[in-house]
Coordinates of C-alpha atoms and ligand atoms in Angstrom, one line a residue:
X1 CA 130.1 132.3 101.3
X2 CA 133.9 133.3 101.8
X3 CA 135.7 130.6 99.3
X4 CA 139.7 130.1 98.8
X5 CA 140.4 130.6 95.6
X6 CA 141.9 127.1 95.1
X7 CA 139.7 125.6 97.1
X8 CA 137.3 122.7 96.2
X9 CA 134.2 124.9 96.8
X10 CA 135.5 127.1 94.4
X11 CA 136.7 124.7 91.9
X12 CA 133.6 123.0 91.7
X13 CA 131.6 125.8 91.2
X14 CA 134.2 126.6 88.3
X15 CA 133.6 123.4 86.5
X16 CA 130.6 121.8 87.0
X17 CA 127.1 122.6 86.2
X18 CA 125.1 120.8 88.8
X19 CA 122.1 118.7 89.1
X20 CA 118.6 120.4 90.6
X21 CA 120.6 123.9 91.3
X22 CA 120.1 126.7 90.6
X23 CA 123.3 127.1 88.8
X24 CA 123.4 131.5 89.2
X25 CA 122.4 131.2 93.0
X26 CA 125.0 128.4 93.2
X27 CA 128.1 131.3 91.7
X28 CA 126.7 132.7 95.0
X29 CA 126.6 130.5 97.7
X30 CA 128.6 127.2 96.8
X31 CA 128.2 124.0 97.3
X32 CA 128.4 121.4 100.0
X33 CA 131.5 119.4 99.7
X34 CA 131.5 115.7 101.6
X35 CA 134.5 113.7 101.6
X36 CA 133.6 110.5 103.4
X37 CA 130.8 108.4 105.3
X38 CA 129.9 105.7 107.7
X39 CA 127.2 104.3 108.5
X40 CA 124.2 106.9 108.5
X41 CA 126.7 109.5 108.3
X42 CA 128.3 111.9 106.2
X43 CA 131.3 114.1 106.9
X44 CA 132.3 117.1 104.6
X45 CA 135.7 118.6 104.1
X46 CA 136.0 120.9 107.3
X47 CA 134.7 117.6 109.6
X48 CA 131.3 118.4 109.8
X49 CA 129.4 115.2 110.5
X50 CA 125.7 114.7 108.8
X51 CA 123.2 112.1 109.6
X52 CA 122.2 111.4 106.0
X53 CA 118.8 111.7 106.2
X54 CA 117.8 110.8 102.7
X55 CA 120.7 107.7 102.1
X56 CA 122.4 110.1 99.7
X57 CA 119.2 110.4 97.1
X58 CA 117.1 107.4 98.7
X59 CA 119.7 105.3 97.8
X60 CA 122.3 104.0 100.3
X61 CA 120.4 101.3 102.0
X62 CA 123.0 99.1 103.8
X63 CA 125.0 102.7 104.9
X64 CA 128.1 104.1 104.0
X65 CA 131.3 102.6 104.4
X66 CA 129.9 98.9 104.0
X67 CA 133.3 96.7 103.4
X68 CA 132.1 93.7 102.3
X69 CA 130.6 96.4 98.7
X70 CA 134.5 97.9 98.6
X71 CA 135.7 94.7 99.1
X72 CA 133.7 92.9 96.1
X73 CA 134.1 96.1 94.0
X74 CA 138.4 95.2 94.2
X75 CA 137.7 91.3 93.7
X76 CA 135.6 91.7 90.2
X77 CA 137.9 94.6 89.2
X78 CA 141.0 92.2 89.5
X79 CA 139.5 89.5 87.4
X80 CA 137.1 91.0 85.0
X81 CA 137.0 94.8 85.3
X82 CA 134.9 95.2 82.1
X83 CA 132.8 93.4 79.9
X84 CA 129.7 93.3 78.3
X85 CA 126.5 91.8 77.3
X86 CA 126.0 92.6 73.3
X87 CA 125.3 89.7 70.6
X88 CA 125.7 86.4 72.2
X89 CA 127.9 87.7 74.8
X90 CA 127.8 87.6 78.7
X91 CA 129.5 86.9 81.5
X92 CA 129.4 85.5 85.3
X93 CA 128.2 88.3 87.9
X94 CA 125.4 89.6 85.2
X95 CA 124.1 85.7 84.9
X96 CA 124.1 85.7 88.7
X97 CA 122.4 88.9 89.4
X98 CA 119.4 88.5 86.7
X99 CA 118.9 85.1 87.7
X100 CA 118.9 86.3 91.7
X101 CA 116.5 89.1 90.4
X102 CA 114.6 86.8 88.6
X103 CA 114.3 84.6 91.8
X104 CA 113.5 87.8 94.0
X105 CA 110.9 89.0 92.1
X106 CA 107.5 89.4 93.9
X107 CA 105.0 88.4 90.6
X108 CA 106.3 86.0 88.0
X109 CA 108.8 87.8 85.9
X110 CA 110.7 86.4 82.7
X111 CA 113.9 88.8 81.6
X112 CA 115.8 91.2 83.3
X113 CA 117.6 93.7 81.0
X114 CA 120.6 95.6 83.0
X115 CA 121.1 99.5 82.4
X116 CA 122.6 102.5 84.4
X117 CA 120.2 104.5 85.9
X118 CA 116.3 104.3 87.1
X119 CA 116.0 106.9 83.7
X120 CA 117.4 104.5 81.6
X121 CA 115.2 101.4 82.7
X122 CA 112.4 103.5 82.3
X123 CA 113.2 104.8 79.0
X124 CA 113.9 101.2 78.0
X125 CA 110.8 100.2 79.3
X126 CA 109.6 102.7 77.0
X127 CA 111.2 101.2 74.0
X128 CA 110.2 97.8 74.8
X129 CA 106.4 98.7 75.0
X130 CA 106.5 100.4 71.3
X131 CA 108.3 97.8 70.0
X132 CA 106.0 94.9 71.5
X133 CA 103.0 96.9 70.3
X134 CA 104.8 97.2 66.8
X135 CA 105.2 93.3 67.1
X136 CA 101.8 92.4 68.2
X137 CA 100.3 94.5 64.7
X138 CA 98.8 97.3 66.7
X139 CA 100.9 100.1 65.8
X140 CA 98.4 102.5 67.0
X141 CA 99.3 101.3 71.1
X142 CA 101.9 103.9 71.9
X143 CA 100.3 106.2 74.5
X144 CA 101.7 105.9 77.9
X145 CA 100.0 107.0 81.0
X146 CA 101.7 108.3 83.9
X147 CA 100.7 110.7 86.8
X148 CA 101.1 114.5 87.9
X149 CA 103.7 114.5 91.1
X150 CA 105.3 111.3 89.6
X151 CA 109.4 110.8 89.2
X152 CA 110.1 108.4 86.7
X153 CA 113.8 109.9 85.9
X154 CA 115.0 112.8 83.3
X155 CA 116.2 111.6 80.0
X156 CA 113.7 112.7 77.1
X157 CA 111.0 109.8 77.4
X158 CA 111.8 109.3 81.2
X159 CA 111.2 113.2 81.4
X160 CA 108.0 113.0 79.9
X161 CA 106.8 110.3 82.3
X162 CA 108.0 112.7 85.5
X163 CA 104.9 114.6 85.9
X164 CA 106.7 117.5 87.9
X165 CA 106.6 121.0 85.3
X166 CA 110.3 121.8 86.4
X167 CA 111.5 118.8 84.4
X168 CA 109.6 119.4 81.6
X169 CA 109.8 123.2 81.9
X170 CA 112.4 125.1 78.9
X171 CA 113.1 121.3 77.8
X172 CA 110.3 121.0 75.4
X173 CA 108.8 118.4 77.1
X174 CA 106.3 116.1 77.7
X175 CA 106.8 113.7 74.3
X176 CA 103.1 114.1 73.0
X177 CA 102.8 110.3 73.5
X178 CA 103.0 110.6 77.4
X179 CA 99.9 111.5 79.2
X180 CA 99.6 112.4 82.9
X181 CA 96.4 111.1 85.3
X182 CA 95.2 112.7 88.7
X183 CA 97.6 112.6 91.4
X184 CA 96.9 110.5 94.1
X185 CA 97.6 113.3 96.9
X186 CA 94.5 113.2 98.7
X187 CA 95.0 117.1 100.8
X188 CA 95.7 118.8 97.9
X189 CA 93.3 116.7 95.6
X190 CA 90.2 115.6 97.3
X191 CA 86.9 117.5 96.6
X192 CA 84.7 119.1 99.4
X193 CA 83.6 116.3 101.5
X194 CA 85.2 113.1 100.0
X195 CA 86.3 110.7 101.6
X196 CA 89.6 108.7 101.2
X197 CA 88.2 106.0 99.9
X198 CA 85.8 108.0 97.6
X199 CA 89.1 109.7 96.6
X200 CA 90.5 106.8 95.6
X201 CA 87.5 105.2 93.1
X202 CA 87.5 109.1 91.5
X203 CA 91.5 108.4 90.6
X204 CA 90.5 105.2 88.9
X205 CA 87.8 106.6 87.4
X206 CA 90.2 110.1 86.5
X207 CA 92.3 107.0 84.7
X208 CA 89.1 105.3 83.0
X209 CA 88.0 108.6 81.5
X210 CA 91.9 109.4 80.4
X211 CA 91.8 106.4 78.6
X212 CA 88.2 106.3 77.2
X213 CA 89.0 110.0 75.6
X214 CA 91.8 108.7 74.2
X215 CA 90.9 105.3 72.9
X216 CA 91.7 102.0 74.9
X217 CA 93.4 100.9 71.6
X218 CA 96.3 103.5 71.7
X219 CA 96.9 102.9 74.9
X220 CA 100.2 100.9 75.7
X221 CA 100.9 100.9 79.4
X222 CA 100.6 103.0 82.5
X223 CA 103.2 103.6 84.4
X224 CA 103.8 104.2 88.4
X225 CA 106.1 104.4 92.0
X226 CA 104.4 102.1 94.4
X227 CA 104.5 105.0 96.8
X228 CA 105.7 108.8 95.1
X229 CA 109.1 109.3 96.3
X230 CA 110.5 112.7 94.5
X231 CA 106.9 114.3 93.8
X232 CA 106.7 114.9 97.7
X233 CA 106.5 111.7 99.4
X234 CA 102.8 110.8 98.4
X235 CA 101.5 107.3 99.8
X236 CA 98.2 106.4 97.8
X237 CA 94.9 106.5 99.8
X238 CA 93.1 103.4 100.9
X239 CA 91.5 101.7 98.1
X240 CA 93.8 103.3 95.2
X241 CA 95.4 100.3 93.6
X242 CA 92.6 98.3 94.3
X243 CA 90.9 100.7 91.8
X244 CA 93.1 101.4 89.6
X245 CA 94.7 97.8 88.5
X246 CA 90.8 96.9 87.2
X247 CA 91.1 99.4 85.2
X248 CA 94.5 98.6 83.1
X249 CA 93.5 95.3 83.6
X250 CA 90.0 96.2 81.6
X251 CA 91.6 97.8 78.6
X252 CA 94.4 95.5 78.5
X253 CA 97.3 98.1 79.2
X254 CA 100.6 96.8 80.5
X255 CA 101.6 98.1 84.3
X256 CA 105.0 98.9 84.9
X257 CA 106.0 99.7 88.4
X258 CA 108.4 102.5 89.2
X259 CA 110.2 100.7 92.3
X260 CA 113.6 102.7 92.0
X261 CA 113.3 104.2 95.6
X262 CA 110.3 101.4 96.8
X263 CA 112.6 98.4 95.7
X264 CA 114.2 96.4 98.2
X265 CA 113.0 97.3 101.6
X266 CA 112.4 100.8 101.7
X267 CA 108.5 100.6 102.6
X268 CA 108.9 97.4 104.7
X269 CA 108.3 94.8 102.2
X270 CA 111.4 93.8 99.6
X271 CA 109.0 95.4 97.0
X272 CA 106.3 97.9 97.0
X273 CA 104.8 95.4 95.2
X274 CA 103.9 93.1 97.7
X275 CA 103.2 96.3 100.2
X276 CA 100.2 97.4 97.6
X277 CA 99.8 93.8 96.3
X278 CA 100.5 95.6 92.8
X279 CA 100.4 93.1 89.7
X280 CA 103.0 94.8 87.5
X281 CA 104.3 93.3 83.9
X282 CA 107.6 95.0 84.4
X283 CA 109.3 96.8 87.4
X284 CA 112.2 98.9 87.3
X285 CA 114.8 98.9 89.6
X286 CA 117.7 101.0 90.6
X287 CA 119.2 102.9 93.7
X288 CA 119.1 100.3 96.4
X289 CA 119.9 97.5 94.6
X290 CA 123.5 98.4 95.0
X291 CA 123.1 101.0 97.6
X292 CA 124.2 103.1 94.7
X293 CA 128.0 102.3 95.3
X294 CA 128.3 101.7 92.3
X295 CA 125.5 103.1 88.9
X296 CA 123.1 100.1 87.7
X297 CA 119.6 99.4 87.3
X298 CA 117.4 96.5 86.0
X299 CA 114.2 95.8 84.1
X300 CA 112.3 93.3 84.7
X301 CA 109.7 92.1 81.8
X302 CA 107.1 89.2 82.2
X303 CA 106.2 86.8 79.3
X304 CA 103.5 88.6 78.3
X305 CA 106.4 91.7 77.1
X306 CA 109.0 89.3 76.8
X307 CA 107.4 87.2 73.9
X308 CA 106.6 89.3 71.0
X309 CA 110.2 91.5 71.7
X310 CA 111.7 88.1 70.9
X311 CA 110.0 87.3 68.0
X312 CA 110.3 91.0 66.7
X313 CA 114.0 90.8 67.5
X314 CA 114.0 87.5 65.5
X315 CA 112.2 88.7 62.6
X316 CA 114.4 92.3 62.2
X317 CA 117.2 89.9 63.1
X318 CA 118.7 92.1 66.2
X319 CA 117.0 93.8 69.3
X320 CA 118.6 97.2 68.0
X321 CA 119.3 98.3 71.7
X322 CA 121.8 98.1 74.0
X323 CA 124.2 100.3 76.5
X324 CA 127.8 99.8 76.7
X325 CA 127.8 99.8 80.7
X326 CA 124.6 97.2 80.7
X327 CA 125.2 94.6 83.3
X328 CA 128.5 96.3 84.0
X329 CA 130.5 93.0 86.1
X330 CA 131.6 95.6 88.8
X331 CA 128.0 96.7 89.3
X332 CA 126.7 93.8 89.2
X333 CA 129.1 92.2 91.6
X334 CA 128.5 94.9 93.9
X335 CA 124.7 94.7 94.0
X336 CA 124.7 90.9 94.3
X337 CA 126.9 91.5 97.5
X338 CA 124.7 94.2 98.5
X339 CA 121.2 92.4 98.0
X340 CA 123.8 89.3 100.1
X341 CA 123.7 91.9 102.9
X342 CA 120.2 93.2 103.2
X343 CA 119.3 89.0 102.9
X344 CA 121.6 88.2 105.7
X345 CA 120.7 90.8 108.1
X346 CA 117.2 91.0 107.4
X347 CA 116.9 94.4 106.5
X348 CA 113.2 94.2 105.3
X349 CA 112.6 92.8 108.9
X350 CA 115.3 95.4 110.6
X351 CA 112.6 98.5 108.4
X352 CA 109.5 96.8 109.8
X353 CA 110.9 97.1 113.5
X354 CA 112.4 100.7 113.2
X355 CA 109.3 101.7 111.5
X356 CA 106.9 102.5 114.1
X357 CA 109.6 105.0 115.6
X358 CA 110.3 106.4 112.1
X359 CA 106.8 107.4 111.6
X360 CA 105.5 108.0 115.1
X361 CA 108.3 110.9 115.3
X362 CA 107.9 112.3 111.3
X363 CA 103.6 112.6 113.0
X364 CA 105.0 114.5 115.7
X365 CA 106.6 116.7 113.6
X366 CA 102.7 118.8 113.0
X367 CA 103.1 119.8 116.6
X368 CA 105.2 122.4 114.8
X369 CA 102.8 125.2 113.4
X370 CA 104.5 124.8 110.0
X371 CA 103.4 121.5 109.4
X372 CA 100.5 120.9 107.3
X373 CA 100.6 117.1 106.7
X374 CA 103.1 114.1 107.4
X375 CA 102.8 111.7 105.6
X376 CA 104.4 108.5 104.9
X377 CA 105.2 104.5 105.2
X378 CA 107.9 102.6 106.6
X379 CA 111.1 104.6 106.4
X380 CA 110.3 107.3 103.7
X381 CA 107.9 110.1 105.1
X382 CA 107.3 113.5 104.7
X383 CA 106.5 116.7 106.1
X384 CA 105.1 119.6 104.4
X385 CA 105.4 122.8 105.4
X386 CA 103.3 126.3 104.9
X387 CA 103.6 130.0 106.3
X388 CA 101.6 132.8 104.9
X389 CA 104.8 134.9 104.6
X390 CA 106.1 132.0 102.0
X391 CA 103.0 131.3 100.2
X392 CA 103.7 133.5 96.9
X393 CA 107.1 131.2 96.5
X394 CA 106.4 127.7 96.8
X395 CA 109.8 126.3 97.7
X396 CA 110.9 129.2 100.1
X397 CA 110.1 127.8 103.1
X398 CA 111.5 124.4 102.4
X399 CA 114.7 126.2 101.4
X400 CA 114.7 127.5 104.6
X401 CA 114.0 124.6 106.4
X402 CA 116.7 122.6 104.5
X403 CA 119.4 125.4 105.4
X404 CA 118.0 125.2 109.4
X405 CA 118.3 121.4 109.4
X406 CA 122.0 121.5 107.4
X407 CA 123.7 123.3 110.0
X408 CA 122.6 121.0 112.6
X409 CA 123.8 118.2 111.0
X410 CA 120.8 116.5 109.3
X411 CA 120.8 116.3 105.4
X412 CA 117.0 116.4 103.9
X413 CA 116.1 117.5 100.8
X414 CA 113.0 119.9 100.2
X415 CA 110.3 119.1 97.8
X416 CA 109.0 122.3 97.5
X417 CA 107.5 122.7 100.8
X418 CA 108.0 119.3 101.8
X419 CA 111.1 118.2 103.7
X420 CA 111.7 114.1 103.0
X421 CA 113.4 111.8 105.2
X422 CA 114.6 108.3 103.5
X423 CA 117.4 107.8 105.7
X424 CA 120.1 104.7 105.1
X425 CA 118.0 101.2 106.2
X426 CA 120.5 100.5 108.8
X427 CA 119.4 103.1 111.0
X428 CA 119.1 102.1 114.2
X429 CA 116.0 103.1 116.9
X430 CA 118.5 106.0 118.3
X431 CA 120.0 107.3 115.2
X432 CA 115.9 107.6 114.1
X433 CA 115.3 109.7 117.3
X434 CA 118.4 111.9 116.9
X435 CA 117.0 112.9 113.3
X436 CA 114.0 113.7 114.2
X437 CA 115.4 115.7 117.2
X438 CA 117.5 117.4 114.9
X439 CA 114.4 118.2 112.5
X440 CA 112.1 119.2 115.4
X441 CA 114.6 121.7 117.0
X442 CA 115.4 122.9 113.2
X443 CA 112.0 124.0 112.4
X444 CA 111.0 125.3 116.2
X445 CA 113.9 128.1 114.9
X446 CA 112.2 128.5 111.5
X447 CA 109.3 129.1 112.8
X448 CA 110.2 131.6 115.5
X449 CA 111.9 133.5 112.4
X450 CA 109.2 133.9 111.0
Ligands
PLP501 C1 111.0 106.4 91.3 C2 112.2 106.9 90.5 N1 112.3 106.5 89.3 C3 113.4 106.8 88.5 C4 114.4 107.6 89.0 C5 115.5 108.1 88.1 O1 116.7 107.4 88.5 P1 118.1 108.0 88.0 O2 118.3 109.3 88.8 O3 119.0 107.0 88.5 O4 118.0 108.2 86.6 C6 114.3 108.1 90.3 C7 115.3 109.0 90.8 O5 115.2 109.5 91.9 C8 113.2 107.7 91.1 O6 113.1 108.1 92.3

């Protein structure tokens, strides 16, 4: 790509080493620069307009350009632009927001502890569990089980939880505490002639085994997304949780569901929780709880956590954690306005109407020859794709496929092979149809390249 030397393409490839890239390719070609959005749609500097088909990174739920978010943002900074939670410490919009989450919550939860990122509430969540099981006199309860395809974030411990081998590749990772169970992707997983629901019992039995080779007793707590957002869009088979909570249930190990892209609408229900009727101990939460205007996420913790942490933290005399930004007021402010919105305009009930367009037009995409599979539930889906000419470099034809759908004004993002849509939850019946228009005529001119 032709770049002006002083241009922002040029600067930012200059000074910043960027997420996901691959930062010698990216010398090469550049980046993407977007200066502003509204609604489902982004614009980048030369006025190209985007439908955002993935609500930034499945994050922007109430769409961009939302007032009433800006508009709180300015209110909080001009009374309190900074405080924070340490010792015996707090302050208004935190109290509000754990006490709404509190309320929100679909099972009984007790705490809610405020960090920055869905990383950082799972690493916390990490913490938490070793220092209950320190508190409870089984020192030996550390392991935690996660699964292969699984995004739990990218800090050391929440690394180790992702069970994807680019984040753990050349970063010495997985922590040898962290384990990783069967996938639940039933195409690329199931055995010759079994069924879904066959499928399904074998994953809870994968877990069972994991745990009995192990030892139940060093076993703390297992952790996973309602439905696999980053790993490829992966929505469990019929019968999976069913199976599988028994299990932790059985060998008393804690649950903790991942709902950083499931929370708060995305699948139809406020929680994927209530979609899978999970029974989680703790949840983590991030992403669309502020429609990621501004960086913060929450754990949750029932009693059953909450308990022995306190009488731990009571017997060392401090809970020896704690992030300068946690329950930042401007965050919170913004995601109690945010979580206002999706309440007033019935956004859970606004997914559950748009959804049976969403997902009747991601099916239609395996009319196109490069489509293996769609798959997916409310609005998150997606398709994955496969040629023979790609098949010795997994992530070509996605690449590809991204690139296609880019210039014709829809942003997706490539899993590999597998293209995801997780647009903004405001989208409207239309704006679903043009995506998919967009993504159909896209991949008709992949595959005619080809
Ligand atoms: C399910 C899930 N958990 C955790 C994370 C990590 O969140 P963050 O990128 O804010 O650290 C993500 C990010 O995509 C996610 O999808």
């Amino acid at each position: 790509m032709a770049q002006l030397p002083n241009s922002l393409e040029a600067r930012d490839v200059a000074f910043q080493l960027h997420s996901y890239a691959d930062a010698r390719k990216q010398e090469q070609t550049g980046s993407l620069v977007i200066e502003k959005g509204e609604g489902i749609y982004v614009e980048d500097v030369s006025g190209k307009r985007y439908i955002e088909g993935m609500a930034g990174l499945w994050s922007v739920a109430v769409g961009f350009g939302e007032k009433r978010l800006v508009e709180a943002a300015a209110r909080q900074m001009e009374k309190l632009p900074y405080y924070h939670t340490f010792t015996f410490k707090t302050h208004g919009p935190s109290i509000e927001l754990a006490e709404k989450l509190i309320e929100m919550a679909p099972v009984p939860m007790s705490k809610v502890y405020f960090t920055n990122s869905g990383s950082e509430a799972n690493d916390t969540a990490i913490k938490l569990i070793w220092y209950r099981s320190n508190a409870l006199g089984q020192p030996e309860r550390k392991k935690i089980i996660s699964r292969m395809r699984g995004y739990h974030g990218v800090t050391v411990a929440s690394a180790s939880l992702t069970g994807l081998p680019n984040n753990h590749k050349s970063f010495d990772l997985p922590l040898p505490q962290i384990l990783h169970t069967t996938s639940p992707h039933y195409r690329t997983m199931k055995k010759d002639g079994e069924s879904e629901a066959e499928f399904a019992r074998r994953c809870a039995q994968d877990l069972e085994d994991l745990i009995l080779a192990e030892g139940p007793e060093t076993i703390a707590a297992f952790f996973a997304e309602p439905v696999m957002g980053a790993g490829g869009v992966v929505v469990p088979p019929d019968g999976y949780w069913q199976a599988v909570q028994p299990v932790l249930k059985k060998y008393g190990i804690l649950f903790v569901a991942d709902e950083v892209i499931c929370g708060f609408g995305r699948t139809g229900n406020m929680f994927g929780t209530e979609t899978y009727s999970l029974q989680p101990d703790m949840m983590t939460l991030s992403k669309a709880l502020s429609s990621s205007y501004q960086p913060i996420s929450a754990l949750l913790i029932n009693d059953t956590v909450y308990e022995p942490i306190a009488d731990e933290s009571h017997r060392i005399g401090v809970l020896g954690h704690g992030y300068t930004g946690s329950g930042h007021p401007v965050a919170a402010a913004v995601a109690l306005e945010n979580l206002k919105i999706i309440e007033e305009r019935d956004l859970v009930g606004h997914v559950r109407e748009i959804a049976p367009t969403f997902q009747k037009r991601l099916a239609g995409l395996a009319d196109n020859p490069l489509v293996v599979e769609t798959r997916g539930i409310g609005l998150i889906g997606a398709a994955e794709l496969h040629h023979p000419a790609h098949s010795d470099t997994p992530g070509s034809l996605g690449a590809a496929a991204n690139a296609a759908f880019q210039e014709n004004g829809l942003i997706s993002r490539a899993m590999l092979d597998a293209m995801a849509f997780c647009p903004p939850l405001i989208i409207t019946d239309g704006q679903v149809n043009d995506l998919f228009d967009i993504a159909e005529e896209s991949l008709k001119k992949v595959a005619a390249s080809l």
